[in-house]
Tab-separated table of C-alpha atoms and ligand atoms in Angstrom:
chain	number	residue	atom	x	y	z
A	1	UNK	CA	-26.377	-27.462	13.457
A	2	UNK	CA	-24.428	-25.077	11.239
A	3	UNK	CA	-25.415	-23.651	8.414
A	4	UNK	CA	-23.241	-25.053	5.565
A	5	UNK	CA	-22.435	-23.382	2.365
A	6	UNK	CA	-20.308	-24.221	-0.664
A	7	UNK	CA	-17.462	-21.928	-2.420
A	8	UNK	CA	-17.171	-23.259	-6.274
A	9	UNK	CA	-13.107	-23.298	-6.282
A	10	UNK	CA	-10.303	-25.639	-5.936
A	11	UNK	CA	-7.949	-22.235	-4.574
A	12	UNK	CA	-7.216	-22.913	-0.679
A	13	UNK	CA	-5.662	-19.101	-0.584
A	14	UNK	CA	-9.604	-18.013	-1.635
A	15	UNK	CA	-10.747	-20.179	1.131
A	16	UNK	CA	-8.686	-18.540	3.404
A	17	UNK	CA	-9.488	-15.318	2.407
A	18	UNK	CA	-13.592	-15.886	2.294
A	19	UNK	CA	-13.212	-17.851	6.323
A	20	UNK	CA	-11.602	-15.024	7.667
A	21	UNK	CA	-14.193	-12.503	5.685
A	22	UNK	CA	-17.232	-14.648	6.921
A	23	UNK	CA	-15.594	-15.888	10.375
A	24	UNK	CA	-18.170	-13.712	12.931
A	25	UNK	CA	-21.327	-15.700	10.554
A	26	UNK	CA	-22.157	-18.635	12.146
A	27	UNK	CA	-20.879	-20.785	8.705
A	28	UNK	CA	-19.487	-23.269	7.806
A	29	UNK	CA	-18.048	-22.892	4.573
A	30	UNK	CA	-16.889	-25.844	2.463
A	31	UNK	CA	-15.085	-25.843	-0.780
A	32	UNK	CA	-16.215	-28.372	-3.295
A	33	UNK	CA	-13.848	-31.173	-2.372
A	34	UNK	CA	-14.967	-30.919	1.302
A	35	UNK	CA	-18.116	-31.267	-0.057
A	36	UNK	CA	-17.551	-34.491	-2.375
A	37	UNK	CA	-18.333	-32.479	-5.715
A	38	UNK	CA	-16.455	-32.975	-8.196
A	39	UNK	CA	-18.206	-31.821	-11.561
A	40	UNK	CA	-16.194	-30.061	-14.404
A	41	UNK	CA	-17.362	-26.789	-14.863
A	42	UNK	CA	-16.458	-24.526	-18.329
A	43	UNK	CA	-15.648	-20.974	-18.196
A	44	UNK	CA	-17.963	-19.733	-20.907
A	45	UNK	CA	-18.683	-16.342	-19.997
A	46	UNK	CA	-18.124	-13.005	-21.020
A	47	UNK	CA	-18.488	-11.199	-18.522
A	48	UNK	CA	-17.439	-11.883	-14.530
A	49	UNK	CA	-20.576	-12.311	-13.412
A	50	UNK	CA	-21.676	-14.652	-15.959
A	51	UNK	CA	-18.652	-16.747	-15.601
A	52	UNK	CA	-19.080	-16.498	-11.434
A	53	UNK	CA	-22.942	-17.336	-12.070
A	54	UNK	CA	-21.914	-20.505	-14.113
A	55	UNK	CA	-19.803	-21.731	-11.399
A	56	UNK	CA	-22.329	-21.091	-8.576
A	57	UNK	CA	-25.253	-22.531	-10.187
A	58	UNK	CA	-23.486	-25.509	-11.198
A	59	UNK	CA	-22.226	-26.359	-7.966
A	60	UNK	CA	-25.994	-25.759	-6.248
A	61	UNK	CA	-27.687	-28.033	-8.826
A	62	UNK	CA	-24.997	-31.141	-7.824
A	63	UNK	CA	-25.145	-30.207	-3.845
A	64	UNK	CA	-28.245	-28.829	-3.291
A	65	UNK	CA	-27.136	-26.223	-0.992
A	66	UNK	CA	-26.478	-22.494	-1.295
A	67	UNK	CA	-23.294	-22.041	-3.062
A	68	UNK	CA	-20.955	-19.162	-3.988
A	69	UNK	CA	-18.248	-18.592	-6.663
A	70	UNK	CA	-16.252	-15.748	-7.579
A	71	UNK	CA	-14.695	-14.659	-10.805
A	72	UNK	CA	-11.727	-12.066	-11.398
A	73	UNK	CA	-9.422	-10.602	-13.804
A	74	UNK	CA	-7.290	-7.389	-14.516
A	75	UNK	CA	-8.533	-4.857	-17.177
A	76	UNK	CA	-6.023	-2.869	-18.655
A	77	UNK	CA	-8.150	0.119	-20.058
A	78	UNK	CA	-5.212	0.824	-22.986
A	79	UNK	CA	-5.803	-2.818	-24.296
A	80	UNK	CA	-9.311	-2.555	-24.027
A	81	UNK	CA	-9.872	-4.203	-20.865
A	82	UNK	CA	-7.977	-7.363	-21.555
A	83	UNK	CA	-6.796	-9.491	-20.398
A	84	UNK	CA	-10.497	-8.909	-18.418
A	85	UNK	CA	-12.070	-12.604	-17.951
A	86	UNK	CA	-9.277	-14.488	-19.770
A	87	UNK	CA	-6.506	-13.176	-17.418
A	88	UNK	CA	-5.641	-16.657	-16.001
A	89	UNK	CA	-5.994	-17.845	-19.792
A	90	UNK	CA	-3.890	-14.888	-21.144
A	91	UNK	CA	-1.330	-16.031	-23.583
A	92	UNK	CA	-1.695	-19.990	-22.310
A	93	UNK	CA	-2.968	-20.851	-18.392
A	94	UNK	CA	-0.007	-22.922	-18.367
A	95	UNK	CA	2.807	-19.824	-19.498
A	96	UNK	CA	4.747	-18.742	-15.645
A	97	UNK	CA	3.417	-14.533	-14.805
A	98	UNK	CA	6.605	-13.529	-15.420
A	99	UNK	CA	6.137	-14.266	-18.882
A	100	UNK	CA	2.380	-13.159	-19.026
A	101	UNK	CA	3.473	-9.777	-17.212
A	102	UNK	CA	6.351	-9.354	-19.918
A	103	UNK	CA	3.916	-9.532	-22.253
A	104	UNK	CA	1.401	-6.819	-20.973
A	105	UNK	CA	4.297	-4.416	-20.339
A	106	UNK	CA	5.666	-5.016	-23.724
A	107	UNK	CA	2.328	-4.232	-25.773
A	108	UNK	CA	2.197	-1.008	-23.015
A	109	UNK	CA	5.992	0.103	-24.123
A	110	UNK	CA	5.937	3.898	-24.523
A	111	UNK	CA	2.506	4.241	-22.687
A	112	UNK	CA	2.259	7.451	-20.754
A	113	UNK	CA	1.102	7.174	-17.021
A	114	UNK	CA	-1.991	8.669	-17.506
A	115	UNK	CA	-2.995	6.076	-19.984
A	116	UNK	CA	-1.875	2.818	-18.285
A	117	UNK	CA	-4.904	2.798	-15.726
A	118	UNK	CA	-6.507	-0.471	-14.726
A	119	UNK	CA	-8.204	-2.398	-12.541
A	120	UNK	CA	-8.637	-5.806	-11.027
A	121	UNK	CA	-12.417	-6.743	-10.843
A	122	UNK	CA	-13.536	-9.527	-8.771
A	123	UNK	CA	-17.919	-10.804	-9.417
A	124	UNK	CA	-18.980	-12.886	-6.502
A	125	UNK	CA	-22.063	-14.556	-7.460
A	126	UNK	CA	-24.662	-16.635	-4.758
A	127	UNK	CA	-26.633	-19.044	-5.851
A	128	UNK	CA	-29.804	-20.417	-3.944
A	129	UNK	CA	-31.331	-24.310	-4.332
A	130	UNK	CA	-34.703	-22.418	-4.984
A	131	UNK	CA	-33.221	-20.639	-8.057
A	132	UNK	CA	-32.394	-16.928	-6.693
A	133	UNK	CA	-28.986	-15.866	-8.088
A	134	UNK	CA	-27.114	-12.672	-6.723
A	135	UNK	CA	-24.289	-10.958	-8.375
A	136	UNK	CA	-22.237	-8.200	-6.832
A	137	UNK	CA	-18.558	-6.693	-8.124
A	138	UNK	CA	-15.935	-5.560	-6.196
A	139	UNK	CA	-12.682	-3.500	-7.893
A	140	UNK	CA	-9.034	-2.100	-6.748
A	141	UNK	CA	-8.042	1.011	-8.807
A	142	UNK	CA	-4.370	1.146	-10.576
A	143	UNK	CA	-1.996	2.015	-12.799
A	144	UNK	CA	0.105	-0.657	-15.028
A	145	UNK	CA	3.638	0.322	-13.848
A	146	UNK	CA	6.597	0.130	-15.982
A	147	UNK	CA	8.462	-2.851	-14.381
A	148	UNK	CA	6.982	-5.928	-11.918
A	149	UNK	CA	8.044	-5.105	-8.828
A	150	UNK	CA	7.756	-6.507	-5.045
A	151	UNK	CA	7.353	-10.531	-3.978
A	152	UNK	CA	3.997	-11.166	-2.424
A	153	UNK	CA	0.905	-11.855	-4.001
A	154	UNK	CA	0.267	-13.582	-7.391
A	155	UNK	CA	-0.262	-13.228	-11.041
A	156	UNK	CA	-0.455	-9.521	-12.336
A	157	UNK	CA	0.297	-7.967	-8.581
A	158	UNK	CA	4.077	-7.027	-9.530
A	159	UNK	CA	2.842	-4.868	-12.161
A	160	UNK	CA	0.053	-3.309	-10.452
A	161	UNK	CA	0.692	-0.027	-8.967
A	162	UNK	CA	-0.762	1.053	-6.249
A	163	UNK	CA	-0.621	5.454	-6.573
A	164	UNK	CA	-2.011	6.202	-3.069
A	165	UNK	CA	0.107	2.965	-1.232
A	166	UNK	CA	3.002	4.147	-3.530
A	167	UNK	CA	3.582	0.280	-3.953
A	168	UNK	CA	2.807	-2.146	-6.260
A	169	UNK	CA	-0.014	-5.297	-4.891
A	170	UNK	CA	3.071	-7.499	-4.996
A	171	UNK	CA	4.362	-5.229	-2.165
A	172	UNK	CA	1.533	-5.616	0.399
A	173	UNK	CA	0.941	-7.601	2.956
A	174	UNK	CA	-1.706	-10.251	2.709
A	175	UNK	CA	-3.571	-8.179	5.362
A	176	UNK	CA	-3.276	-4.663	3.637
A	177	UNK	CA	-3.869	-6.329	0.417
A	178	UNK	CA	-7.393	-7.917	1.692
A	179	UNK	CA	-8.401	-4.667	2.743
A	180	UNK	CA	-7.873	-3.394	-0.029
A	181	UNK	CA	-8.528	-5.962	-2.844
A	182	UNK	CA	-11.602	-6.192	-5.486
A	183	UNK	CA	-11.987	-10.074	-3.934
A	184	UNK	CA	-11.891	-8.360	0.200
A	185	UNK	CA	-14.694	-5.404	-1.180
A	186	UNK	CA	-17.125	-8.120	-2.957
A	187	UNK	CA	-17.079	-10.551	-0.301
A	188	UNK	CA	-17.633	-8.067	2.018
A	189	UNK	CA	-20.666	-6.918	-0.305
A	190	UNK	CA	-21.773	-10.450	-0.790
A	191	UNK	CA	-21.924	-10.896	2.761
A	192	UNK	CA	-24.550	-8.151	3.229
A	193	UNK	CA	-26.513	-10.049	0.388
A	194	UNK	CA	-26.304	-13.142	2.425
A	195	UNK	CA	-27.460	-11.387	5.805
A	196	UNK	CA	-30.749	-9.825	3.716
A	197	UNK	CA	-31.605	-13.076	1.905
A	198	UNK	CA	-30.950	-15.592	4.377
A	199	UNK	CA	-28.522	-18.454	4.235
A	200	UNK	CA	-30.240	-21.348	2.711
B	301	IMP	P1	-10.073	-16.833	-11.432
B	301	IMP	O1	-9.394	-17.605	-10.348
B	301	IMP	O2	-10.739	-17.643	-12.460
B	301	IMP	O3	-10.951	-15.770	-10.870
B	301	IMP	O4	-8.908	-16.130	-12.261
B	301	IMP	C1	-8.373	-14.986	-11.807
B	301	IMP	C2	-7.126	-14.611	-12.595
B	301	IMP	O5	-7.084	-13.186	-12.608
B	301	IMP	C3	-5.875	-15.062	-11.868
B	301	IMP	O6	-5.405	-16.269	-12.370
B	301	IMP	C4	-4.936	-13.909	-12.127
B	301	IMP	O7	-4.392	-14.035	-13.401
B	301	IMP	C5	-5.847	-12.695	-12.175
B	301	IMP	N1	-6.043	-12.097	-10.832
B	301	IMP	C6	-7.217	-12.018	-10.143
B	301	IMP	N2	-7.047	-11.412	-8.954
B	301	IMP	C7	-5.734	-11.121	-8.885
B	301	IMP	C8	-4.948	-10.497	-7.866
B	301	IMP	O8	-5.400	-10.126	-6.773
B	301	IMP	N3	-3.639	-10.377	-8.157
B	301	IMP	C9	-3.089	-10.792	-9.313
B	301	IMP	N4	-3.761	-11.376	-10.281
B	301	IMP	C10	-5.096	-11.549	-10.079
């Protein structure tokens, strides 16, 4: 029988993403509906890795099973990493990007180049029903550009240059963005943690 493992989120486009990242394992990967668990689960950390830990050990205490979560944000280094692990949160979860990526490029006005870098960080965190926890981090290197710009992606990728693709995110593909992405590089790394530590 196959292996099953759980990924702690209700996002179908990280689903996606982690299948196709994992397809050659022999995995099956679940997300928490598809695995009938439906526990609230709070945010609390201040860091990525503590919020990604929170969500994987919560979901492996209800299911039993190894399970994996991811957290991710953008840091803006001018603003002193924010919006960091309240980017989703960032001036109300509910307020559209457009608004959100106003904002940021507002409270950058007048910013020279050199001082708009940033990042987007992505923790991926596995937790194991015998208590072993992993952590690794993944990041994509940018620059906060001076208007949003392209259609593809989501959230900050308009804004987020890209100097060597001479694009913003919101310009790639979904295939040159996974390549590329802080979420493609840690569950790339997460998958090596998986191959040395075993799968349940
Ligand atoms: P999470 O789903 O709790 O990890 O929240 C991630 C938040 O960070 C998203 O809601 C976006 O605001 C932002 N974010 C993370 N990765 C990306 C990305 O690849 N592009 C644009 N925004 C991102």
């Amino acid at each position: 029988m196959r292996k099953k493992i759980i990924f702690a989120t209700q996002n179908e486009g990280k689903l996606k993403e982690i299948r196709a990242i994992f397809g050659e394992m022999d995995l099956a990967i679940l997300s928490m509906k598809e695995a009938g668990i439906d526990i609230p689960i709070e945010e609390t950390g201040t860091t990525f890795e503590e919020n990604a830990i929170i969500k994987a050990t919560a979901v492996v205490k209800a299911a039993g099973t190894l399970a994996l979560a991811d957290d991710s944000g953008l840091e803006i280094d001018y603003l002193n990493k924010e919006p960091g692990v309240y980017s989703a949160r960032y001036a109300g979860e509910d307020t559209p990007y457009t608004i959100k990526n106003q904002l940021l490029l507002d409270r950058l006005a007048g910013v020279k180049e050199s001082q708009r870098t940033a990042r987007f960080v992505c923790a991926v965190a596995a937790a194991y029903p015998d208590g072993r926890v992993f952590t690794v981090r993944g990041t994509m290197e940018g620059i906060i550009g001076l208007a949003p710009v392209g259609e593809n992606g989501f959230g900050y990728d308009p804004i987020f240059y890209l100097p060597e693709c001479g694009c913003s995110s919101a310009q790639l593909t979904m295939e040159q963005k996974n390549a590329l992405s802080h979420r493609g590089k840690a569950l790339c790394a997460i998958k090596e943690v998986l191959y040395k530590e075993g799968m349940e």
